Each structure stands twice: as C-alpha cells, then as structure tokens.
C-alpha cells in the first residue's frame, strides 16, 4: 500500500484516478484512489519535447512535496 504516489502523465492519472481529468485540471482539485499524497505532472516525453513545461512540472513537484509534509 503506497503512501505517496507521483503520476507522470494524463493517461496514467486517468487510469489511477478513474476519470479523464488532465494533469493541470487535477492540480486544482486533487483526489484520486484515496491516496493521501498523490501528485501528478507531465510525463518525461512531454518535458523533453516541450521544455516550456519544465517550470510547471517543477511547481507540481513542489506542491506534491508540500502536501506530503502537511500529512506527515
């Protein structure tokens, strides 16, 4: 049973969260699979192909870390 999950990409997020919300939409209202510290960001292929998303990915990672610290 994981206590902390980082999902990379909308397809993986849709599978785990059982809905079709995208990464950015999920960030505004996170809830998925009853996991206490779940985060989502862009998959590595997107970050390599479109470097402009790296800043948002970093922000997602920082937010995920904050959420983890708040429940620990």
PDB file of C-alpha atoms in Angstrom:
ATOM      1  CA  UNK A   1       0.000   0.000   0.000  1.00  0.00           C
ATOM      2  CA  UNK A   2       1.808   3.133  -1.157  1.00  0.00           C
ATOM      3  CA  UNK A   3       1.540   6.254   0.949  1.00  0.00           C
ATOM      4  CA  UNK A   4       2.988   8.605  -1.646  1.00  0.00           C
ATOM      5  CA  UNK A   5       2.448   8.450  -5.410  1.00  0.00           C
ATOM      6  CA  UNK A   6       3.666  10.697  -8.215  1.00  0.00           C
ATOM      7  CA  UNK A   7       1.883  10.096 -11.509  1.00  0.00           C
ATOM      8  CA  UNK A   8       3.608  11.100 -14.732  1.00  0.00           C
ATOM      9  CA  UNK A   9       1.134  11.994 -17.448  1.00  0.00           C
ATOM     10  CA  UNK A  10      -2.568  12.260 -18.077  1.00  0.00           C
ATOM     11  CA  UNK A  11      -3.004   8.672 -19.253  1.00  0.00           C
ATOM     12  CA  UNK A  12      -1.550   7.242 -16.039  1.00  0.00           C
ATOM     13  CA  UNK A  13      -3.529   9.751 -13.988  1.00  0.00           C
ATOM     14  CA  UNK A  14      -6.754   8.774 -15.762  1.00  0.00           C
ATOM     15  CA  UNK A  15      -6.117   5.112 -15.042  1.00  0.00           C
ATOM     16  CA  UNK A  16      -5.354   5.634 -11.369  1.00  0.00           C
ATOM     17  CA  UNK A  17      -7.989   8.292 -10.688  1.00  0.00           C
ATOM     18  CA  UNK A  18     -10.588   6.544 -12.868  1.00  0.00           C
ATOM     19  CA  UNK A  19     -11.503   9.734 -14.685  1.00  0.00           C
ATOM     20  CA  UNK A  20     -10.261  11.673 -17.670  1.00  0.00           C
ATOM     21  CA  UNK A  21      -9.083  14.825 -15.955  1.00  0.00           C
ATOM     22  CA  UNK A  22      -5.777  16.212 -17.232  1.00  0.00           C
ATOM     23  CA  UNK A  23      -2.699  16.996 -15.170  1.00  0.00           C
ATOM     24  CA  UNK A  24      -3.405  20.726 -14.887  1.00  0.00           C
ATOM     25  CA  UNK A  25      -7.085  20.231 -14.041  1.00  0.00           C
ATOM     26  CA  UNK A  26      -6.207  17.627 -11.441  1.00  0.00           C
ATOM     27  CA  UNK A  27      -3.819  20.056  -9.740  1.00  0.00           C
ATOM     28  CA  UNK A  28      -6.702  22.385  -8.881  1.00  0.00           C
ATOM     29  CA  UNK A  29      -8.847  19.666  -7.262  1.00  0.00           C
ATOM     30  CA  UNK A  30      -6.717  16.654  -6.322  1.00  0.00           C
ATOM     31  CA  UNK A  31      -8.453  13.481  -5.318  1.00  0.00           C
ATOM     32  CA  UNK A  32      -7.718  10.030  -6.548  1.00  0.00           C
ATOM     33  CA  UNK A  33      -7.912   6.481  -5.357  1.00  0.00           C
ATOM     34  CA  UNK A  34      -7.888   7.502  -1.692  1.00  0.00           C
ATOM     35  CA  UNK A  35      -4.139   8.118  -1.684  1.00  0.00           C
ATOM     36  CA  UNK A  36      -3.072  10.656   0.929  1.00  0.00           C
ATOM     37  CA  UNK A  37      -0.199  12.225  -1.026  1.00  0.00           C
ATOM     38  CA  UNK A  38      -0.768  11.857  -4.710  1.00  0.00           C
ATOM     39  CA  UNK A  39       0.811  14.193  -7.205  1.00  0.00           C
ATOM     40  CA  UNK A  40       0.662  14.443 -10.968  1.00  0.00           C
ATOM     41  CA  UNK A  41       2.825  16.115 -13.532  1.00  0.00           C
ATOM     42  CA  UNK A  42       3.779  15.851 -17.181  1.00  0.00           C
ATOM     43  CA  UNK A  43       5.459  12.690 -18.493  1.00  0.00           C
ATOM     44  CA  UNK A  44       9.181  12.837 -19.335  1.00  0.00           C
ATOM     45  CA  UNK A  45       8.496  12.640 -23.090  1.00  0.00           C
ATOM     46  CA  UNK A  46       6.496  15.878 -22.928  1.00  0.00           C
ATOM     47  CA  UNK A  47       9.203  17.612 -20.912  1.00  0.00           C
ATOM     48  CA  UNK A  48      11.844  16.575 -23.451  1.00  0.00           C
ATOM     49  CA  UNK A  49       9.745  17.571 -26.464  1.00  0.00           C
ATOM     50  CA  UNK A  50       8.397  20.800 -24.956  1.00  0.00           C
ATOM     51  CA  UNK A  51      10.849  22.264 -22.426  1.00  0.00           C
ATOM     52  CA  UNK A  52       8.460  25.139 -21.685  1.00  0.00           C
ATOM     53  CA  UNK A  53       6.529  22.712 -19.433  1.00  0.00           C
ATOM     54  CA  UNK A  54       9.522  22.116 -17.161  1.00  0.00           C
ATOM     55  CA  UNK A  55       8.686  25.099 -14.949  1.00  0.00           C
ATOM     56  CA  UNK A  56       5.126  23.808 -14.396  1.00  0.00           C
ATOM     57  CA  UNK A  57       6.460  20.312 -13.700  1.00  0.00           C
ATOM     58  CA  UNK A  58       8.779  21.766 -11.058  1.00  0.00           C
ATOM     59  CA  UNK A  59       5.846  23.630  -9.494  1.00  0.00           C
ATOM     60  CA  UNK A  60       3.853  20.380  -9.444  1.00  0.00           C
ATOM     61  CA  UNK A  61       6.723  18.602  -7.673  1.00  0.00           C
ATOM     62  CA  UNK A  62       6.988  21.345  -5.048  1.00  0.00           C
ATOM     63  CA  UNK A  63       3.237  21.233  -4.439  1.00  0.00           C
ATOM     64  CA  UNK A  64       3.399  17.442  -4.092  1.00  0.00           C
ATOM     65  CA  UNK A  65       6.182  17.785  -1.532  1.00  0.00           C
ATOM     66  CA  UNK A  66       4.125  20.357   0.410  1.00  0.00           C
ATOM     67  CA  UNK A  67       1.111  18.069   0.503  1.00  0.00           C
ATOM     68  CA  UNK A  68       3.286  15.240   1.813  1.00  0.00           C
ATOM     69  CA  UNK A  69       4.750  17.428   4.557  1.00  0.00           C
ATOM     70  CA  UNK A  70       1.267  18.557   5.607  1.00  0.00           C
ATOM     71  CA  UNK A  71       0.041  14.992   6.221  1.00  0.00           C
ATOM     72  CA  UNK A  72       3.213  13.584   7.779  1.00  0.00           C
TER      73      UNK A  72
END
